[in-house]
Coordinates of C-alpha atoms in Angstrom, one line a residue:
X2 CA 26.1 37.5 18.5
X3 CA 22.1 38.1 17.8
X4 CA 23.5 39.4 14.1
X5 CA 25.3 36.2 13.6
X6 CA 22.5 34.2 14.5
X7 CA 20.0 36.0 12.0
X8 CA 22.8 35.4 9.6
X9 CA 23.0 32.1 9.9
X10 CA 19.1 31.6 10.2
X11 CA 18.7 33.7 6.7
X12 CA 21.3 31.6 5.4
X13 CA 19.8 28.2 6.5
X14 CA 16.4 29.4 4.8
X15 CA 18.0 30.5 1.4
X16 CA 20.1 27.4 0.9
X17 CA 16.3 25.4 2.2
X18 CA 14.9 27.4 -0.6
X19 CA 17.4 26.8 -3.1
X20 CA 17.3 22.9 -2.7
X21 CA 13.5 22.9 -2.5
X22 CA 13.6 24.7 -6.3
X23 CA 16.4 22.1 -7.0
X24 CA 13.9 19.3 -5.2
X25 CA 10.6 20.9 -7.6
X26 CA 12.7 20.4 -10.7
X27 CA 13.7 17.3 -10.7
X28 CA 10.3 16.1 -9.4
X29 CA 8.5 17.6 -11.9
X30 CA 10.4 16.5 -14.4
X31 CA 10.2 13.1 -13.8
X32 CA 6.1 13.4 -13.1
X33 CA 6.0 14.7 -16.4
X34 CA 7.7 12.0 -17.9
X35 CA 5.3 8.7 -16.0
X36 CA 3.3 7.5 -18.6
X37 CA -0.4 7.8 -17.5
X38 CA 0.2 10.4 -14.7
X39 CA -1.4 13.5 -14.5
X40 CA -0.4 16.0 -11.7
X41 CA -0.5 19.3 -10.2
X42 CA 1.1 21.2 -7.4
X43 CA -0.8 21.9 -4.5
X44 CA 0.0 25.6 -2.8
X45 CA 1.8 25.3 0.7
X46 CA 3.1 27.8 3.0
X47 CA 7.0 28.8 2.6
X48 CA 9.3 26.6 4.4
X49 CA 6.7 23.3 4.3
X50 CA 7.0 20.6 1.9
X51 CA 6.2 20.2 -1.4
X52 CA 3.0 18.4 -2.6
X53 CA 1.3 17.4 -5.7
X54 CA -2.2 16.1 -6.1
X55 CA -1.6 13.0 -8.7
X56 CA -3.9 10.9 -10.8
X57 CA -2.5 7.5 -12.0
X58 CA -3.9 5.4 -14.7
X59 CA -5.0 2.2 -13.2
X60 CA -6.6 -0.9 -15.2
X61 CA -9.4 -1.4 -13.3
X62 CA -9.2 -5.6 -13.8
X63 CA -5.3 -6.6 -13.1
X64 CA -5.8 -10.1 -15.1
X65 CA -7.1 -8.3 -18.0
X66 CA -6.0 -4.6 -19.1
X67 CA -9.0 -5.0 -21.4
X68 CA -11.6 -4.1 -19.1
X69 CA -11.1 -0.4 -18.7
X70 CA -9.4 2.0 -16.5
X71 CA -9.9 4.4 -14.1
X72 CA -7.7 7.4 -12.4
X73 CA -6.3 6.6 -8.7
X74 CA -5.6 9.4 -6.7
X75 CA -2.8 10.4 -4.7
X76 CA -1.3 13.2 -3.0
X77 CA 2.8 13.2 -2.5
X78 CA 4.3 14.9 0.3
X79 CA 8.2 15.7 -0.9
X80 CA 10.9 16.8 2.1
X81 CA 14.0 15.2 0.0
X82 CA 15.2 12.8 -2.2
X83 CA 17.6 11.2 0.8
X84 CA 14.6 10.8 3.0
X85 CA 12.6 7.4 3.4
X86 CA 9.6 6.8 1.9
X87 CA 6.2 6.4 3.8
X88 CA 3.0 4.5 2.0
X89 CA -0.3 5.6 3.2
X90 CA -2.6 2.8 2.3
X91 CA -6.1 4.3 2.6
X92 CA -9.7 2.1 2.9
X93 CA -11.1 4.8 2.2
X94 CA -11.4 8.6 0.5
X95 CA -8.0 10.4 1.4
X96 CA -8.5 12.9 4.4
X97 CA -6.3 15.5 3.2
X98 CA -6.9 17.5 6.3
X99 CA -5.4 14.9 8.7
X100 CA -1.2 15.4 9.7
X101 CA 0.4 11.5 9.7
X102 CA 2.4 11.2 12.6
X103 CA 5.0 8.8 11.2
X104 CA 5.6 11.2 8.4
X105 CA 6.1 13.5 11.0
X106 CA 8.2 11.7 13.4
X107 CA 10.4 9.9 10.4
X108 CA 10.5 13.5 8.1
X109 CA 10.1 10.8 5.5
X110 CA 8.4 11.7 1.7
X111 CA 4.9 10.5 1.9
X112 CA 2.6 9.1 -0.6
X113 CA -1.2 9.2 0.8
X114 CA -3.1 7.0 -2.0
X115 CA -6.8 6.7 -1.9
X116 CA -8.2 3.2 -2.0
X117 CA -10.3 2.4 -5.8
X118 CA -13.7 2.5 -6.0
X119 CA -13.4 5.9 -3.1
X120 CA -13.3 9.2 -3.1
X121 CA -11.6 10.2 -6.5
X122 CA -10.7 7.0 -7.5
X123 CA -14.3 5.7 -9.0
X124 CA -14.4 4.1 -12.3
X125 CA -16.5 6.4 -14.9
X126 CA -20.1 4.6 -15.0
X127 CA -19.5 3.3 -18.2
X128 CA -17.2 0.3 -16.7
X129 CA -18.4 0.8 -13.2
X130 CA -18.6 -3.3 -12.1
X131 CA -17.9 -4.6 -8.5
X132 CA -16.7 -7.6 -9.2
X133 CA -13.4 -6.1 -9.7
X134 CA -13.4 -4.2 -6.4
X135 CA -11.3 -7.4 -5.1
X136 CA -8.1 -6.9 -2.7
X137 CA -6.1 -8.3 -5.7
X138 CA -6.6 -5.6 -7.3
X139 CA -6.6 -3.1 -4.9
X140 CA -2.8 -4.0 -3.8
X141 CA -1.9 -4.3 -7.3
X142 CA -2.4 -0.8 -7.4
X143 CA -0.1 0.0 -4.8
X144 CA 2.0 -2.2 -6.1
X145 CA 2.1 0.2 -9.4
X146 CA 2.3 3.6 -7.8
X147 CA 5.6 2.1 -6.0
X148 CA 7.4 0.7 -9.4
X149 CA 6.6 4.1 -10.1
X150 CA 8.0 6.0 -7.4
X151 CA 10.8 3.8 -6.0
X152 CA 12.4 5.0 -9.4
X153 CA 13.2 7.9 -7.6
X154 CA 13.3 7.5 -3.9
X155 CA 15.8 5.2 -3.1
X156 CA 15.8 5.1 0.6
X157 CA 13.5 3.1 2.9
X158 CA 10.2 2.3 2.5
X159 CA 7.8 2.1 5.3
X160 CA 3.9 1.5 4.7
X161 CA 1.3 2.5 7.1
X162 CA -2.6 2.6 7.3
X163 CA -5.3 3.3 10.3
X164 CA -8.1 0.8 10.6
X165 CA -9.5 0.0 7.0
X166 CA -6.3 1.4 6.1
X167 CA -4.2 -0.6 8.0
X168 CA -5.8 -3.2 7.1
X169 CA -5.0 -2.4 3.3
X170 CA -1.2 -2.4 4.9
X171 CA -1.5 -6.2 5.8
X172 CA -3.1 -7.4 2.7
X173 CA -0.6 -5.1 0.9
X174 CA 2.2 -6.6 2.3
X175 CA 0.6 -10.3 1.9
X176 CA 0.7 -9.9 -1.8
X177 CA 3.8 -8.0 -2.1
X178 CA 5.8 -8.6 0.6
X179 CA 8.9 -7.3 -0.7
X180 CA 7.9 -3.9 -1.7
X181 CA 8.8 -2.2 1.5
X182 CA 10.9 -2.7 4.4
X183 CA 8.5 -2.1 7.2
X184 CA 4.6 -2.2 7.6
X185 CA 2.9 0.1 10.7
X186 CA -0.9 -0.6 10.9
X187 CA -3.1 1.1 13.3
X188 CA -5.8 -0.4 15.0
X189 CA -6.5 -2.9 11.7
X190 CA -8.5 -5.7 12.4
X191 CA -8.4 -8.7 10.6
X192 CA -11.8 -10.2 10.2
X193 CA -11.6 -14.8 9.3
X194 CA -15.3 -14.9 9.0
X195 CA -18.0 -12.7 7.8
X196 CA -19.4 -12.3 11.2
X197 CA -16.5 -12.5 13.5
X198 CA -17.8 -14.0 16.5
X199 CA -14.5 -12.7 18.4
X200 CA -16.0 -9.1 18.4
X201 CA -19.0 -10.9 21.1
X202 CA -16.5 -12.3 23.2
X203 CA -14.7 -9.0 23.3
X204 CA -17.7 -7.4 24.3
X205 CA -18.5 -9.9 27.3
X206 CA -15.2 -9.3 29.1
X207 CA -14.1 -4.9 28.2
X208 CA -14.2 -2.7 30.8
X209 CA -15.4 -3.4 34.2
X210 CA -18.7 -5.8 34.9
X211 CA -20.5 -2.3 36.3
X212 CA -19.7 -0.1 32.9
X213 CA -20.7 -3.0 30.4
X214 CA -24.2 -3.8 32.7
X215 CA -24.8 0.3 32.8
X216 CA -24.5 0.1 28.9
X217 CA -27.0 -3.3 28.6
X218 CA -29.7 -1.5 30.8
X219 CA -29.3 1.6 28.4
X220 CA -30.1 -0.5 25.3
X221 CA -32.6 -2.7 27.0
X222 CA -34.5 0.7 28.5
X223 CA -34.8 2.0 24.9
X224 CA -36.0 -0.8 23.4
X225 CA -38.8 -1.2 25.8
X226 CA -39.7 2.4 24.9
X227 CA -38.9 2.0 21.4
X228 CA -42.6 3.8 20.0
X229 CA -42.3 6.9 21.9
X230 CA -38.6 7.0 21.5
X231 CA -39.2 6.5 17.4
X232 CA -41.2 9.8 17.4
X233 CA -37.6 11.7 18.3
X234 CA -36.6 9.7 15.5
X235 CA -38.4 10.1 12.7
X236 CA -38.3 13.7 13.7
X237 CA -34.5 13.9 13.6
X238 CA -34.5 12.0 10.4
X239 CA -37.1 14.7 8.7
X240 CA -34.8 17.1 9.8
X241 CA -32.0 15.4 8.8
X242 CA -33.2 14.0 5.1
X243 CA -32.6 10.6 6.3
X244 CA -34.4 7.6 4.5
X245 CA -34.2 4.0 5.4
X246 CA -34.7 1.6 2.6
X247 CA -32.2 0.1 2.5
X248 CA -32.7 -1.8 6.4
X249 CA -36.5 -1.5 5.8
X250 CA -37.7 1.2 7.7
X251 CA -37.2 3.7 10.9
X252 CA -37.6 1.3 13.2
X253 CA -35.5 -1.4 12.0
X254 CA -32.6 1.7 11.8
X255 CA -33.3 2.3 15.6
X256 CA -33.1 -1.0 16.7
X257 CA -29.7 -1.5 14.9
X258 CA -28.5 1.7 16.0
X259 CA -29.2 0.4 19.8
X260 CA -27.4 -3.3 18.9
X261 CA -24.4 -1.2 17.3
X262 CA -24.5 1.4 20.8
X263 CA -21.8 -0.9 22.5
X264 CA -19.4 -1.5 19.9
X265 CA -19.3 1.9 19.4
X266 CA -18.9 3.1 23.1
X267 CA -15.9 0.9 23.6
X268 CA -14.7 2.0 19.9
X269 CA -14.5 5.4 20.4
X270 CA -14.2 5.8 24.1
X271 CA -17.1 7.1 25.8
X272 CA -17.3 7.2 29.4
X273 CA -19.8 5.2 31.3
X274 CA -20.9 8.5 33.3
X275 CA -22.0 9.6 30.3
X276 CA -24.7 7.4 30.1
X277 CA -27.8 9.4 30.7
X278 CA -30.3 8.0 33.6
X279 CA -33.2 5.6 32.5
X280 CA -35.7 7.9 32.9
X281 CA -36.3 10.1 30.5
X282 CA -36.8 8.6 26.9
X283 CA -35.8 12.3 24.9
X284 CA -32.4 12.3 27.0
X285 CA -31.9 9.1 26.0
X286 CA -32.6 9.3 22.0
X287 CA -30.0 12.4 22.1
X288 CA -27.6 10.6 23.6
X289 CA -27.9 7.6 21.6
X290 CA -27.2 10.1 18.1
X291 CA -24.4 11.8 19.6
X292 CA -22.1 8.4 20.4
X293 CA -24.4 6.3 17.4
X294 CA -25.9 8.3 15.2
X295 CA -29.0 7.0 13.5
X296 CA -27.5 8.3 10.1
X297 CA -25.6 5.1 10.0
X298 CA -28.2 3.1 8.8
X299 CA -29.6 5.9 6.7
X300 CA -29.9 5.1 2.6
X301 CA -27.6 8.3 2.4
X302 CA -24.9 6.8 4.3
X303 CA -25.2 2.9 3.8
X304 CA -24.3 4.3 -0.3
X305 CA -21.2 6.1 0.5
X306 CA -20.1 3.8 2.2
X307 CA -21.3 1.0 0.3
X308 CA -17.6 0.0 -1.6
X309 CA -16.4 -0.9 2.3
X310 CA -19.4 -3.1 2.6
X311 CA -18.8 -4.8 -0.8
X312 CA -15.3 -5.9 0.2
X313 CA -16.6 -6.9 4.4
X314 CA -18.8 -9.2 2.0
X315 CA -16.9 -10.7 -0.5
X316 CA -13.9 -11.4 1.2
X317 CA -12.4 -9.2 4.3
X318 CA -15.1 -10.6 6.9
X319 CA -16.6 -8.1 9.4
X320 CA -18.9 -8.7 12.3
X321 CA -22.7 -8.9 13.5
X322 CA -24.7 -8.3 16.1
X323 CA -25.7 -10.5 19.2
X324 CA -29.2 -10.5 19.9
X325 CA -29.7 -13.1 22.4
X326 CA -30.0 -10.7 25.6
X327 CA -32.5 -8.3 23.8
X328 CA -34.2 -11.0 21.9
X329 CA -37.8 -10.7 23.4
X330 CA -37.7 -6.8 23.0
X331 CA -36.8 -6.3 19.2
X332 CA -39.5 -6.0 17.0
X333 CA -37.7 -6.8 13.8
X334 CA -35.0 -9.5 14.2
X335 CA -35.2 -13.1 15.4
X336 CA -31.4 -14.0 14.6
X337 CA -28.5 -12.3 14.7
X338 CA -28.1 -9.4 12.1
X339 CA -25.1 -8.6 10.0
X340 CA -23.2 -5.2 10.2
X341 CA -22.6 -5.4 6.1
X342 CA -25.0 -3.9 4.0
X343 CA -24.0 -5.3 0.7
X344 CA -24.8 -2.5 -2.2
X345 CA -28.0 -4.0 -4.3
X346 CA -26.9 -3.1 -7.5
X347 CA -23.7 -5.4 -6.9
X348 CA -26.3 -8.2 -6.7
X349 CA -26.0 -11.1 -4.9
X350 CA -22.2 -11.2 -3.0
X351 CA -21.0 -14.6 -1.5
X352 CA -18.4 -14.7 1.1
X353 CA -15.0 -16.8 0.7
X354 CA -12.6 -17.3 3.4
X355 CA -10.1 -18.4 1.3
X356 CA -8.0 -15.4 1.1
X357 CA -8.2 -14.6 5.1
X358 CA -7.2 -18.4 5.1
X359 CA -4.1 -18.2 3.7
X360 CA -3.0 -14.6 4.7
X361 CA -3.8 -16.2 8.8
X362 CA -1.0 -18.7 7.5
X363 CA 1.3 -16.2 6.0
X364 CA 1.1 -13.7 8.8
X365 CA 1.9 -16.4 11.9
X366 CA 4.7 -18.0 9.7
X367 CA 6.1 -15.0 7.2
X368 CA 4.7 -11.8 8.0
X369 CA 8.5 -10.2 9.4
X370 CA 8.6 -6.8 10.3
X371 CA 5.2 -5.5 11.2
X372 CA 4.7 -3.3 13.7
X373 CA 1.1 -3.6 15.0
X374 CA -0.6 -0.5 17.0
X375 CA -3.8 -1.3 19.0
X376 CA -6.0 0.2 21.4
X377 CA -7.1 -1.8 24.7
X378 CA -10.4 -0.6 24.6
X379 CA -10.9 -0.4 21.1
X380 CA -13.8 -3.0 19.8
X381 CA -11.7 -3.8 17.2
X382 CA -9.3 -5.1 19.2
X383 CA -10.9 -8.0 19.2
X384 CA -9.8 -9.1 16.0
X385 CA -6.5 -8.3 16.0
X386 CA -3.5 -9.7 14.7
X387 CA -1.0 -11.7 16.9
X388 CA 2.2 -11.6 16.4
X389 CA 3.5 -15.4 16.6
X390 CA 7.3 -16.2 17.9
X391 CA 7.9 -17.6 14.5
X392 CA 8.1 -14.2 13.0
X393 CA 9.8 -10.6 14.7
X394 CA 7.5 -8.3 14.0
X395 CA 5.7 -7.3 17.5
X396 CA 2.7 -5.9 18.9
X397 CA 2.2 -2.3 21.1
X398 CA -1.3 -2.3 22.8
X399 CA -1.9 1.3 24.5
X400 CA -3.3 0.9 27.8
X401 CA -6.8 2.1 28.0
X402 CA -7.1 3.4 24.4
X403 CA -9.6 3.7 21.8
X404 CA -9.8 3.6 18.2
X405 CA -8.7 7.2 17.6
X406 CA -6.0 7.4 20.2
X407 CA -4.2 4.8 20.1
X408 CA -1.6 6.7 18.2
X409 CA 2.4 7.1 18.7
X410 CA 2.3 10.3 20.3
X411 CA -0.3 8.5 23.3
X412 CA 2.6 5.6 23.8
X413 CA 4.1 5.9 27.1
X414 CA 8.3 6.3 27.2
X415 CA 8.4 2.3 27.4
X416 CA 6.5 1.7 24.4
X417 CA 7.8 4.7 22.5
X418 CA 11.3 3.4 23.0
X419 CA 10.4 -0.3 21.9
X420 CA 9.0 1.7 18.5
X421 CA 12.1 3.2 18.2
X422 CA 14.7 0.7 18.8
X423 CA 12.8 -2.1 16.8
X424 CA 12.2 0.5 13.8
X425 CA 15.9 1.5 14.3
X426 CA 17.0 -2.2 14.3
X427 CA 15.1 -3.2 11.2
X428 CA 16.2 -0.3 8.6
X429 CA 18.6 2.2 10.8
X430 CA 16.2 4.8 11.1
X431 CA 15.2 6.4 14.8
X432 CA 11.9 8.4 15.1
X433 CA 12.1 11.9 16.5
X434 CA 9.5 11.9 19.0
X435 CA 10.0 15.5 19.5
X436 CA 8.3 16.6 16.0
X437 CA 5.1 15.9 17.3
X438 CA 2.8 18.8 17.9

C-alpha cells in the first residue's frame, strides 16, 4: 500500500511538472509577443507557482499619449490557465514579501500591480509632472494591464486592495465597472471631503469612555511637558537623521505626532494597558515612538510618501486633526491641522469633491457586487462605505479588529460562510478556507 501511495504521489508531481513547463510556454510566449512589455521570471521553489516580474508601458497622460510614458510594474502569480483571476490594486509600492489570502483561499492567478508614481512605477524626471497623478489615470492603467491579460485568462475576475489599495479597488471599479466580476476591499475608506470630519466623531464614541479618557490624559500630559520631553526628541531624531522642514520644526513634529497618537492606537490596535503612567516624561516619549513614531512627520518620510499626499489633496479627501480639547497646550496650532502634506514642488493643489461626488452616487445606486472588509476598531472605519439596499453587494465588520487584522482568516464561521456563499452565488466559486496558513 505505502509503495502505491509514493507511486501515485511521484506521479501527481511529474504530471504538476509537466503542465507547469506546458503553463511556462505558453505564458511566455504570449509575454513576449505584448507590445510594450518587458518581463522576467522570478526563481521560486519546485512545486510553487510561477511568477514574472513585468514592466508595462503606460502613457503617463490617458487624454494625450503625447505626454510621455513611463514603465508600471507588476508581478504575476500563474497556478493555471482554468483558474480565476485576482487584481491586486496597490496605493502604494508592491510588498512582494506579503502572501494575499484571497489568492490563497481562491488558488486564483494573481496580478499584484504597483500603483504610478510608487515604487517602480515613477516617471523618468524628464516628464515627471503631478498633475497627471489623477485617479483617471491611475484606473486607466488597470484598465490596460487587464485588456492585456484577460486575452489569456478567461475565467473570473476578482479585484482586491487593502486600505489605499482597496481604495484603488473602488475607484477602479467606478470607472470600469465591467472589468471584473467581483471587487474585495479591505479596510478602504472613502474620504467626501478633504478633512473628513466623520474620523472626529469616530473618535468620540470607540472603545469604552475609560480607554479613550486614559488615551486624552496621555496626550494632554505630554503636551504640558512638551520642552523636557523635546530633548528625547531631538535626540532620537539625531540619531535617527530626521529633519523637519517640511512641518517647520521639532516641535511642531511632536505636537502632530501627539494629535495623530489616537488615530493611530485605535488603527492598529494598541491596548489601553499599554499606556505608560503619567509620571515619567522619558517612558512616555518611548512609548509615544513605538505606537507613533516621530519619523512620520520627518522630511525623509513626508517625500516618500509624498504621491499619497498629492492624491488626499487633489481629490481622494483624507482627514485632520481636532484640536479643540488641547487647544490651550499647543504651542504651534490655533485651528485644526490637516494630515496631508501636499509635496512643494507639486505647487499649489486645490481640492475638488467632484469625483467623491459622483462615485457616493454611483456606489449607493450601482456599485453591485462589492464585498466590503472592515475592522470595528479600525480609525478608518469611520469612513467607510455603506452598502445601500439598492445594490447586493454587503458589508463584513470583524468584531473588535484593527486595521491589520481584519482579514479573512480572523472572520468567525458566520462571517466566513456569508464570504463564501455570497462569493459562490455571484460567480460559482467557493473559497477553501483550509489553505490558510
Amino acid at each position: 500500500m505505502k509503495r502505491i501511495l509514493i507511486f501515485f504521489a511521484a506521479l501527481f508531481s511529474f504530471t504538476t511538472l509537466l503542465a507547469q513547463r506546458s503553463d511556462r510556454k505558453i505564458l511566455e510566449d504570449f509575454l513576449s509577443k505584448q507590445k510594450d512589455i518587458a518581463y522576467e521570471r522570478i526563481e521560486t521553489l519546485k512545486g510553487e507557482p510561477l511568477k514574472y516580474k513585468i514592466k508595462i508601458k503606460q502613457p503617463l497622460d490617458w487624454s494625450d499619449n503625447n505626454k510621455g510614458y513611463f514603465n508600471q510594474q507588476v508581478i504575476l502569480t500563474h497556478t493555471g490557465f482554468d483558474n480565476p483571476m485576482l487584481m491586486e490594486t496597490q496605493g502604494y509600492q508592491i510588498n512582494n514579501a506579503r502572501n494575499n489570502e484571497l489568492q490563497q483561499i481562491l488558488n486564483s492567478n494573481d496580478l499584484n500591480i504597483e500603483h504610478r508614481y510608487f515604487g517602480e512605477s515613477i516617471p523618468d524626471s524628464t516628464i515627471f509632472n503631478w498633475k497627471y497623478l489623477t485617479l483617471y489615470n491611475a484606473t486607466h492603467d488597470l484598465h490596460h494591464i487587464n485588456e492585456i491579460f484577460k486575452k489569456l485568462y478567461k475565467n473570473k475576475w476578482i479585484s482586491t486592495g487593502i486600505s489605499k489599495g482597496g481604495q484603488t479597488t473602488i475607484y477602479y471599479r467606478y470607472f470600469f465597472p465591467n472589468d471584473v466580476e467581483v471587487s474585495i476591499p479591505y479596510v478602504a475608506p472613502i474620504n467626501y471631503t478633504l478633512e473628513d470630519r466623520r474620523i472626529y466623531k469616530f473618535l468620540d464614541k470607540v472603545g469604552t469612555h475609560s480607554c479613550r479618557k486614559k488615551i486624552q490624559d496621555f496626550q494632554i500630559y505630554m503636551l504640558k511637558n512638551e520642552n523636557e520631553a523635546l530633548k528625547y526628541v531631538k535626540a532620537y531624531s539625531d540619531i535617527k537623521g530626521l529633519t523637519y522642514n517640511y512641518v517647520g520644526s521639532v516641535g511642531s513634529a511632536f505636537e502632530y505626532s501627539i494629535l495623530e497618537y489616537p488615530f493611530s492606537f485605535w488603527q492598529w490596535g494598541y491596548s489601553c494597558d499599554s499606556i505608560p503612567s503619567l509620571t515619567d516624561i522619558a517612558q512616555g516619549v518611548d512609548y509615544l515612538i513605538n505606537s507613533v513614531d516621530i519619523s512620520f512627520f520627518s522630511d525623509q518620510e513626508i517625500k516618500q510618501y509624498a504621491p499619497h499626499y498629492y492624491q488626499a489633496a487633489l481629490e481622494m479627501g483624507y482627514y485632520g486633526y481636532n484640536i479643540q480639547p488641547f487647544k490651550k497646550y499647543l504651542n504651534y496650532f490655533t485651528e485644526n491641522p490637516s494630515a496631508t502634506f501636499t509635496p512643494k514642488e507639486a505647487g499649489t493643489v486645490i481640492y475638488s469633491q467632484e469625483l467623491n461626488n459622483h462615485l457616493k452616487n454611483w456606489l449607493d445606486n450601482h456599485a453591485n457586487n462589492f464585498i466590503y472588509i472592515y475592522g470595528e476598531l479600525d480609525t478608518w472605519s469611520a469612513t467607510k462605505v455603506e452598502p445601500t439596499l439598492k445594490t447586493n453587494s454587503i458589508i463584513l465588520e470583524l468584531p473588535g479588529a484593527n486595521h491589520a487584522s481584519a482579514r479573512v482568516t480572523n472572520m468567525n464561521s458566520m462571517m466566513k460562510d456569508k464570504f463564501s456563499e455570497t462569493l459562490f452565488k455571484w460567480i460559482g466559486i467557493k473559497p477553501n478556507f483550509n489553505l490558510l496558513p
